[in-house]
PDB file of C-alpha atoms in Angstrom:
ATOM      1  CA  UNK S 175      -1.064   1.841   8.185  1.00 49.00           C
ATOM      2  CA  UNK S 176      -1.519   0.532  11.957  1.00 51.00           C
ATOM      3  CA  UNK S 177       2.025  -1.387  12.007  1.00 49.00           C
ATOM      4  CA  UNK S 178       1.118  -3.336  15.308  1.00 48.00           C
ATOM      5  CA  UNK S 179      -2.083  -4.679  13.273  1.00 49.00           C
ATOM      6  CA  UNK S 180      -0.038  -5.135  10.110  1.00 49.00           C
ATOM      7  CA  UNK S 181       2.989  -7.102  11.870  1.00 47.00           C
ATOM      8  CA  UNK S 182       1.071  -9.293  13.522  1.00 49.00           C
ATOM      9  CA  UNK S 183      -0.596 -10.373  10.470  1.00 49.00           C
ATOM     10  CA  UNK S 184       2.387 -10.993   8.833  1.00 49.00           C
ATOM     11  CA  UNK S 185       2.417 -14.516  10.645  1.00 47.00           C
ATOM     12  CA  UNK S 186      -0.198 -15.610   7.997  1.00 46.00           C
ATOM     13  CA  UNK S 187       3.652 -15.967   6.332  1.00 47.00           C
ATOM     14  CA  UNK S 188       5.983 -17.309   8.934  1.00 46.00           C
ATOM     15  CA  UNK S 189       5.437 -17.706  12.603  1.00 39.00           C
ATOM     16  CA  UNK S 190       8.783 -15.626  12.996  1.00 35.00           C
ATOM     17  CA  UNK S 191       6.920 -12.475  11.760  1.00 34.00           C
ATOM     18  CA  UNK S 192       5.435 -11.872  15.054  1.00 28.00           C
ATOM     19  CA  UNK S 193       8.532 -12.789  17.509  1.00 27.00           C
ATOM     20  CA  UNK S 194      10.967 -10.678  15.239  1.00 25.00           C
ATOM     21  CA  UNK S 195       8.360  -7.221  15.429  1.00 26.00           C
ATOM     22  CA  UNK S 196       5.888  -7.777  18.257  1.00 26.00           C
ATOM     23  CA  UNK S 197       7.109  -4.880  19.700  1.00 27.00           C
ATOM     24  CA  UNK S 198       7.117  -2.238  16.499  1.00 27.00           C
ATOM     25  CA  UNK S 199       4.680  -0.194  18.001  1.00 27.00           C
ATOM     26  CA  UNK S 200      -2.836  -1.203 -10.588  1.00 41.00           C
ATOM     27  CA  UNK S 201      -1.504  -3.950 -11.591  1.00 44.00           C
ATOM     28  CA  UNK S 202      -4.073  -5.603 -13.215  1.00 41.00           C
ATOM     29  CA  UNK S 203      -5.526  -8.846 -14.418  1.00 38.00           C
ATOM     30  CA  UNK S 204      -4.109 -12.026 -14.628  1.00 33.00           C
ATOM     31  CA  UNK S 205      -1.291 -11.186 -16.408  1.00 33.00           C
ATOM     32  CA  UNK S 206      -1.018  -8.105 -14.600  1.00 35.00           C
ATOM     33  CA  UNK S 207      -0.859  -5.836 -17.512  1.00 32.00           C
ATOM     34  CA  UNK S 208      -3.323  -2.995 -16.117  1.00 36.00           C
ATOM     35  CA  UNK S 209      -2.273   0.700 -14.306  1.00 43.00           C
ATOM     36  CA  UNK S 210      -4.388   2.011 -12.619  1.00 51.00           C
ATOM     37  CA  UNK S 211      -3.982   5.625 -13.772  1.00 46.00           C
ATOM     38  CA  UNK S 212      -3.960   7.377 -10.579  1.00 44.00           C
ATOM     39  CA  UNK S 213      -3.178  11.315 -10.743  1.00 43.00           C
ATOM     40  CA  UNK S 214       0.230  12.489  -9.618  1.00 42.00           C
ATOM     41  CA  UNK S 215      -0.556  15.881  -9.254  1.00 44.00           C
ATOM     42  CA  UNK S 216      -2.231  18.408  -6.742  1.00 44.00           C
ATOM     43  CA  UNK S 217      -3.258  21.577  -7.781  1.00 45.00           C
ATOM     44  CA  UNK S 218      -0.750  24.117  -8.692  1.00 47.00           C
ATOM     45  CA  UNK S 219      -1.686  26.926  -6.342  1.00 66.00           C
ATOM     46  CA  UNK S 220       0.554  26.644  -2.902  1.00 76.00           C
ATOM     47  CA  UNK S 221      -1.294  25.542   0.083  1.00 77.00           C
ATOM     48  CA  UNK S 222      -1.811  27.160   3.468  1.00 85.00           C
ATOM     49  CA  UNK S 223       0.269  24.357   5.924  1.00 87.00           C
ATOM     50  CA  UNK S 224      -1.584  26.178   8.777  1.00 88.00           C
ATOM     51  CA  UNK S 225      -4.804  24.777   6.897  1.00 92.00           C
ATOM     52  CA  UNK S 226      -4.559  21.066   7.785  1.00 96.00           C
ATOM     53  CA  UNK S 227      -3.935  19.332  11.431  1.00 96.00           C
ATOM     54  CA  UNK S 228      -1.465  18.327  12.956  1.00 96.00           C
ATOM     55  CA  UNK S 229      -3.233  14.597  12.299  1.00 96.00           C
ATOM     56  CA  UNK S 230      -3.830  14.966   8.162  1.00 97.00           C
ATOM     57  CA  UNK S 231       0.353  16.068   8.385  1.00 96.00           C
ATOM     58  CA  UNK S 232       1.141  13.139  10.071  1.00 95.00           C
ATOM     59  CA  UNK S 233      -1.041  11.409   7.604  1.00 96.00           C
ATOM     60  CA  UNK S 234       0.444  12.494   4.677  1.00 97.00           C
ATOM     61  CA  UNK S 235       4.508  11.925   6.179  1.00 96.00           C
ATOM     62  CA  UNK S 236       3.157   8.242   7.000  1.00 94.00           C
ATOM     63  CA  UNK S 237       1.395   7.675   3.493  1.00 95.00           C
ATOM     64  CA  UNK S 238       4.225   8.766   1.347  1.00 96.00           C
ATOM     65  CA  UNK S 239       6.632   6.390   3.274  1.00 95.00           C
ATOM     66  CA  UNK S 240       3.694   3.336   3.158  1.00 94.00           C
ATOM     67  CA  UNK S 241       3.269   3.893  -0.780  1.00 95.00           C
ATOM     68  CA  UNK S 242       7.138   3.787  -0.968  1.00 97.00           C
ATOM     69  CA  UNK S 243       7.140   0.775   0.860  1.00 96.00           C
ATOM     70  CA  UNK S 244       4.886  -1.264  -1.410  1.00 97.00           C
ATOM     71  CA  UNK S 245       6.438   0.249  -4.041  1.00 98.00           C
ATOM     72  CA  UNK S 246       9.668  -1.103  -2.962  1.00 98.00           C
ATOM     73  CA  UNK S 247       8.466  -4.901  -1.731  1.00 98.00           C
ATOM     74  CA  UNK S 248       6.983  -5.046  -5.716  1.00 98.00           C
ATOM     75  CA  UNK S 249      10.075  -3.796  -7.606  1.00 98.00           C
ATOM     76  CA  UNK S 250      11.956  -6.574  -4.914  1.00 98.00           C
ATOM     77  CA  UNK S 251       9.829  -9.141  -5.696  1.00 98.00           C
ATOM     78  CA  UNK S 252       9.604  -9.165  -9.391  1.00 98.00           C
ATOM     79  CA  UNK S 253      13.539  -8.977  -8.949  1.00 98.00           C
ATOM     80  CA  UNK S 254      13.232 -12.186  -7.752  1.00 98.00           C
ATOM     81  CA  UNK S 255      10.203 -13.910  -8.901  1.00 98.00           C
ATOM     82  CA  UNK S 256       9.804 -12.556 -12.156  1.00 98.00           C
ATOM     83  CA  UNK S 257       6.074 -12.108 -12.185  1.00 98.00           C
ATOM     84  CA  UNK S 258       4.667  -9.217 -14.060  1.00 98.00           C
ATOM     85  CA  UNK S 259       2.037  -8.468 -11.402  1.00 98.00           C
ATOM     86  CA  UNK S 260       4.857  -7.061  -9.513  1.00 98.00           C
ATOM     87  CA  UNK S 261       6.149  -5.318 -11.937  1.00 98.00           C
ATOM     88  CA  UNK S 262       3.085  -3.708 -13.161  1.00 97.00           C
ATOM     89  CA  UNK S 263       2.012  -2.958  -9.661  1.00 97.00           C
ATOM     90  CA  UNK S 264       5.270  -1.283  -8.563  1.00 97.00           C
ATOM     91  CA  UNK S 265       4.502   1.076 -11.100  1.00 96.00           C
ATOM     92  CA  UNK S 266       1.637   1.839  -9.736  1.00 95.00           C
ATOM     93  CA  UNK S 267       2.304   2.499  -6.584  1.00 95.00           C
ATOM     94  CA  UNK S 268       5.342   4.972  -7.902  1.00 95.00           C
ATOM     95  CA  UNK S 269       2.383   7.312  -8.682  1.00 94.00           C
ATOM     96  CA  UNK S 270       1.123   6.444  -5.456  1.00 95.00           C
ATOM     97  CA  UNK S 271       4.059   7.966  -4.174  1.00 95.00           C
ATOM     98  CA  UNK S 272       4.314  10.752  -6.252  1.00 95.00           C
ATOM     99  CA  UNK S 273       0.550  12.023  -5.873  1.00 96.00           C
ATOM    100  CA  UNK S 274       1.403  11.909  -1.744  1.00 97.00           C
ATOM    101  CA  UNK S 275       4.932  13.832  -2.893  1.00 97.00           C
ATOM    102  CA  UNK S 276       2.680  16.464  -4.414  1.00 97.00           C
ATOM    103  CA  UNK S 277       0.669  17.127  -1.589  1.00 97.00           C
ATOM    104  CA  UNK S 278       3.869  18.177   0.305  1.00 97.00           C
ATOM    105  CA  UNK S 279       5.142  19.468  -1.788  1.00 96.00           C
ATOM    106  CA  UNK S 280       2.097  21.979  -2.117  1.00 96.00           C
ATOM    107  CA  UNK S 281       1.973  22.373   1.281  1.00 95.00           C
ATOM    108  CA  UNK S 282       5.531  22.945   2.200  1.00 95.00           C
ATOM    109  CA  UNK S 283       5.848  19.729   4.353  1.00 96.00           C
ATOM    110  CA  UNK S 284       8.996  17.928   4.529  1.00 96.00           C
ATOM    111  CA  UNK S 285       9.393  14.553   2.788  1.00 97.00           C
ATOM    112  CA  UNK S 286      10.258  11.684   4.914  1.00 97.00           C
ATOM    113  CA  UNK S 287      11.622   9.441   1.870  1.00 97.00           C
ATOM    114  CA  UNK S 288      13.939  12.138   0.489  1.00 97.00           C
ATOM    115  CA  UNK S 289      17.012  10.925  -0.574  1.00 96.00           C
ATOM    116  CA  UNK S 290      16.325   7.304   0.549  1.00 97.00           C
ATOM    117  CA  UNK S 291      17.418   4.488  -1.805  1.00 97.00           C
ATOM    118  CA  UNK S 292      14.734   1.488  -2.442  1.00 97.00           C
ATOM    119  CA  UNK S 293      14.603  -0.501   0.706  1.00 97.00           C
ATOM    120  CA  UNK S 294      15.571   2.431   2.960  1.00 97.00           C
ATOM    121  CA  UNK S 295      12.659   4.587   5.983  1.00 97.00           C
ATOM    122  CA  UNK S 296      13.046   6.720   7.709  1.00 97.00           C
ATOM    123  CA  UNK S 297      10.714   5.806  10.122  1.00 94.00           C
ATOM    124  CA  UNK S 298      12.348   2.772  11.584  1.00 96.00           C
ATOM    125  CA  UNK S 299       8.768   0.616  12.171  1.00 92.00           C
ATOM    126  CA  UNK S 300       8.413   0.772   8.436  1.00 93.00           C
ATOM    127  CA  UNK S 301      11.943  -0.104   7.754  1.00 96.00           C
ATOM    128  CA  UNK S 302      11.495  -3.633   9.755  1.00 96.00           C
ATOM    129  CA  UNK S 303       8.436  -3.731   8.048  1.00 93.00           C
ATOM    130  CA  UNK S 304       9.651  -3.797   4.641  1.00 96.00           C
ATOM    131  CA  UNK S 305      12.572  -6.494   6.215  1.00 97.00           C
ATOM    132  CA  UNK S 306      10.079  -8.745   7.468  1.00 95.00           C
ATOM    133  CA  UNK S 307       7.559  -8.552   3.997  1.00 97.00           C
ATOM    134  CA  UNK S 308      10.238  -8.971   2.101  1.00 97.00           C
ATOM    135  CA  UNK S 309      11.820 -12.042   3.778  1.00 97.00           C
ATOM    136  CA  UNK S 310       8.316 -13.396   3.902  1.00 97.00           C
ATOM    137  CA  UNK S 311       7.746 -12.958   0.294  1.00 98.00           C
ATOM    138  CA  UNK S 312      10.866 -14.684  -1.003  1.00 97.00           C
ATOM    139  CA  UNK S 313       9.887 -18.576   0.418  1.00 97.00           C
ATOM    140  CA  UNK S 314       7.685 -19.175  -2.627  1.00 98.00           C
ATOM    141  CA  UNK S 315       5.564 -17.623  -5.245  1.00 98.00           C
ATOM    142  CA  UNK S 316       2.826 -17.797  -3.538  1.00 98.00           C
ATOM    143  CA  UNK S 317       3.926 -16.066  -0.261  1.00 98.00           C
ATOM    144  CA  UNK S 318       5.169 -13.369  -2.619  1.00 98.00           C
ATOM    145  CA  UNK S 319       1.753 -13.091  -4.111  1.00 98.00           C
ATOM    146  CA  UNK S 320      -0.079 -13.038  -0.638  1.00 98.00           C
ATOM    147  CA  UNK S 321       2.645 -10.286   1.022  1.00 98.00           C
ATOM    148  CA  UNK S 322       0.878  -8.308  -2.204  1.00 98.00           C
ATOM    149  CA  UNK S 323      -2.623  -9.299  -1.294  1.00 97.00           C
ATOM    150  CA  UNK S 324      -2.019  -8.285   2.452  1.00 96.00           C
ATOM    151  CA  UNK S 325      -0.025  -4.548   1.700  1.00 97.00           C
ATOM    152  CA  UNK S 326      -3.457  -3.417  -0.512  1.00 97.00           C
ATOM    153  CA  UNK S 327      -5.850  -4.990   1.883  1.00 95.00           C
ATOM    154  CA  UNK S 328      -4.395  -3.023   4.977  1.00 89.00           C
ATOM    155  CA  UNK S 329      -3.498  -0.101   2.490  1.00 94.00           C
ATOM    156  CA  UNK S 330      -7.552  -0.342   1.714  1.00 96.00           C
ATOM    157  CA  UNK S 331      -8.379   0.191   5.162  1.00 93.00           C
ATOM    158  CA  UNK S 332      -5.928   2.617   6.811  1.00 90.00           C
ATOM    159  CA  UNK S 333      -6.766   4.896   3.753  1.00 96.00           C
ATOM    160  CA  UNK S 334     -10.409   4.861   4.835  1.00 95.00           C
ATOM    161  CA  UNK S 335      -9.590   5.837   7.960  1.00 94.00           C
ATOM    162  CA  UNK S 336      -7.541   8.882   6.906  1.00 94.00           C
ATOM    163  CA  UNK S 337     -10.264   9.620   5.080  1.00 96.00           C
ATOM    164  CA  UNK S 338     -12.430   9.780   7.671  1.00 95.00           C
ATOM    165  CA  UNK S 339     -10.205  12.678   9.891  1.00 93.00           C
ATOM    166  CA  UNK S 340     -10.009  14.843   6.800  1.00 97.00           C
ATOM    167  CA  UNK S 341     -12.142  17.264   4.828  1.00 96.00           C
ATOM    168  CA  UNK S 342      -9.223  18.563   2.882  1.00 96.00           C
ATOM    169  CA  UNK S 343     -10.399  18.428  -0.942  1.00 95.00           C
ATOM    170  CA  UNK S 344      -6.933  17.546  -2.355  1.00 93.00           C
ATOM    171  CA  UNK S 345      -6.078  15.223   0.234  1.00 97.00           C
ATOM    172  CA  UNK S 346      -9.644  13.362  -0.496  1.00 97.00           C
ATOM    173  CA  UNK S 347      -9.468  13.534  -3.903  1.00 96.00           C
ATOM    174  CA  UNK S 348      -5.763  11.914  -3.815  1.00 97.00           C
ATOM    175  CA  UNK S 349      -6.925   9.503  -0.874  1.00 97.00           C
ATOM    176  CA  UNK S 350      -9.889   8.311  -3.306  1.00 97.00           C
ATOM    177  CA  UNK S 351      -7.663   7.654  -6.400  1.00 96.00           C
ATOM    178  CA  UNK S 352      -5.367   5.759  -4.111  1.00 97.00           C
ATOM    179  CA  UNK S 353      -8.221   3.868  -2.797  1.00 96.00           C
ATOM    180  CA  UNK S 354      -9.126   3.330  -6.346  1.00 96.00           C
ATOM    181  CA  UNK S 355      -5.689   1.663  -7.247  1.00 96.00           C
ATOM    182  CA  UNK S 356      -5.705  -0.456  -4.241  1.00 96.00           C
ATOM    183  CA  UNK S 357      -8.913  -2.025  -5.177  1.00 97.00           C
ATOM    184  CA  UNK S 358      -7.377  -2.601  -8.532  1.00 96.00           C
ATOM    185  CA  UNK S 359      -3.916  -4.479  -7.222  1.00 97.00           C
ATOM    186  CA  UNK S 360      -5.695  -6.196  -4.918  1.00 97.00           C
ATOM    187  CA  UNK S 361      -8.097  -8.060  -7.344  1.00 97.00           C
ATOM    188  CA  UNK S 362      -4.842  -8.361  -9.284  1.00 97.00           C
ATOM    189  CA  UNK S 363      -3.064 -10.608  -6.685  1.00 98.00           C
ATOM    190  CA  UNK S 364      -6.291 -12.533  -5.855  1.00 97.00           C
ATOM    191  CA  UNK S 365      -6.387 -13.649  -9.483  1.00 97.00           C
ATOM    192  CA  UNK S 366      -2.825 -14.424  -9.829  1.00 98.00           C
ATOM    193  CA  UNK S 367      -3.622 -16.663  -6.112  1.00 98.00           C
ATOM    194  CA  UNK S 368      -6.665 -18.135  -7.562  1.00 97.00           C
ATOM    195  CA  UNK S 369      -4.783 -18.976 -10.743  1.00 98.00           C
ATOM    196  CA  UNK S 370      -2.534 -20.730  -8.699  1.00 98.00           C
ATOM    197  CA  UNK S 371      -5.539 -22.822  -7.136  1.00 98.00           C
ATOM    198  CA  UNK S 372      -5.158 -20.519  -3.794  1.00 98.00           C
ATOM    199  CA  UNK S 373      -8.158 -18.969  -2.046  1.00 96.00           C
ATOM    200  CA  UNK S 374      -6.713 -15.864  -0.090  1.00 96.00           C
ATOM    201  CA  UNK S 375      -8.604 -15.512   3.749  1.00 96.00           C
ATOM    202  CA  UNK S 376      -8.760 -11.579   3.980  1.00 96.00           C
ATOM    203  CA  UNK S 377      -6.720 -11.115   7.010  1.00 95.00           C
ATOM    204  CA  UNK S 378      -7.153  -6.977   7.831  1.00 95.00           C
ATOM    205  CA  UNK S 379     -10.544  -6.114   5.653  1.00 96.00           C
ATOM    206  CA  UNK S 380     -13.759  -8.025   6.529  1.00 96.00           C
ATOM    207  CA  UNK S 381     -15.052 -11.159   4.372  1.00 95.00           C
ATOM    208  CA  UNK S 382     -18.174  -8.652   3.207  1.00 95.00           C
ATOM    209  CA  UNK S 383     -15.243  -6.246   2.266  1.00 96.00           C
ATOM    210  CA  UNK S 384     -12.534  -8.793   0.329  1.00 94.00           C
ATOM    211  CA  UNK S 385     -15.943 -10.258  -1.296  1.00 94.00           C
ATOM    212  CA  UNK S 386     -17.571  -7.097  -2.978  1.00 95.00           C
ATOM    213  CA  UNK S 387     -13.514  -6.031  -4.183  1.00 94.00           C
ATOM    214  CA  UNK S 388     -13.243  -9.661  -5.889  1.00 91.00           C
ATOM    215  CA  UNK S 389     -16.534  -9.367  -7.416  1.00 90.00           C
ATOM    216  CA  UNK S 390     -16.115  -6.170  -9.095  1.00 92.00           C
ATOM    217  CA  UNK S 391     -14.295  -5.581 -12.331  1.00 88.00           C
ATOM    218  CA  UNK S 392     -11.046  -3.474 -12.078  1.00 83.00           C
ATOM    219  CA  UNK S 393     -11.620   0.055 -13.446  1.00 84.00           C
ATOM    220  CA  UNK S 394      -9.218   2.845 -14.575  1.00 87.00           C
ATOM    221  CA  UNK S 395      -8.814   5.660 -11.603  1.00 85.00           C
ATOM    222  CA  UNK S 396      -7.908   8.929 -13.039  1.00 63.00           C
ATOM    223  CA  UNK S 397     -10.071  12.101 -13.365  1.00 42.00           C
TER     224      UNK S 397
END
């Protein structure tokens, strides 16, 4: 995720987003009942570490911490809102998580959000992230529902990028069903917006982007 890009959209929520962090350098339907399926685990033979760059490492560390992070905003959020988009999606994003997890895991990396509680980095960017998300989402239901919409959107296209620096088949195939389930979660929160008689502006993604995502149906990402 590009934080400076993702903090300064966070004023779409409150114009203290940007003052506070200007300088940090599955869920589906209406009701929110769908996973999204996504595989938790890599293949079982160890990897090489000396096969991927120093870039698809840095990738990975940054991913598993990002998942956790939506992860953790959801679970928060249904804590306090009570809407089973949250809930549903939180789940989701634990095998988010877990499917990065698995990747280090193969490859004998280190895991950044070892031992943290919910709510807890250890990169400290992401840890005033998650302050500053979460604070947005609690003014109202539908703040809550549009910190969702903006997480997957940006998710959507900082995992496209990664994509594009890697040729790594596990990381790819994991990158795609992630992809997959942020497709899902964000059609999820635009129906739970639009339900609500809200018509979310894409903020990170392009119109032509949020536009062909809304259209399509939500589909089950496994395999």
């Amino acid at each position: 995720m590009r934080r400076k890009d993702f903090l300064r959209y966070t004023a779409v929520f409150g114009g203290s987003a940007a003052a506070i962090l200007s300088g940090c350098g599955g869920g589906g339907g209406t009701a929110g009942t769908l996973g999204d399926g996504v595989a938790v685990s890599a293949a079982s033979a160890a990897g090489d570490p000396s096969s991927l760059t120093a870039e698809e490492i840095a990738a990975l560390r940054t991913m598993r911490e990002e998942e956790k992070l939506a992860h953790d905003v959801y679970a928060a959020l249904f804590a306090l809102w009570g809407l089973a988009v949250f809930d549903n999606i939180a789940a989701s994003e634990s095998e988010h998580t877990a499917a990065i997890l698995a990747l280090l895991v193969k490859y004998g990396l280190d895991d950044p959000a070892a031992g943290k509680a919910p709510g807890e980095f250890e990169d400290a960017h992401l840890q005033a992230l998650y302050d500053q998300l979460l604070a947005s989402g609690r003014t109202d239901e539908i703040a809550a529902l549009k910190v969702g919409a903006l997480i997957e959107e940006t998710d959507i296209r900082d995992i496209n990028a990664k994509k594009a620096v890697t040729d790594n088949a596990d990381i790819l195939r994991t990158y795609d069903h992630l992809l997959c389930g942020s497709t899902n979660h964000l059609r999820a929160f635009n129906e739970q917006l639009l339900a609500r008689g809200v018509t979310y502006v894409p903020q990170v993604i392009t119109q032509e982007e949020w536009d062909a995502i809304a259209s399509a149906e939500a589909v089950v990402c496994g395999g």
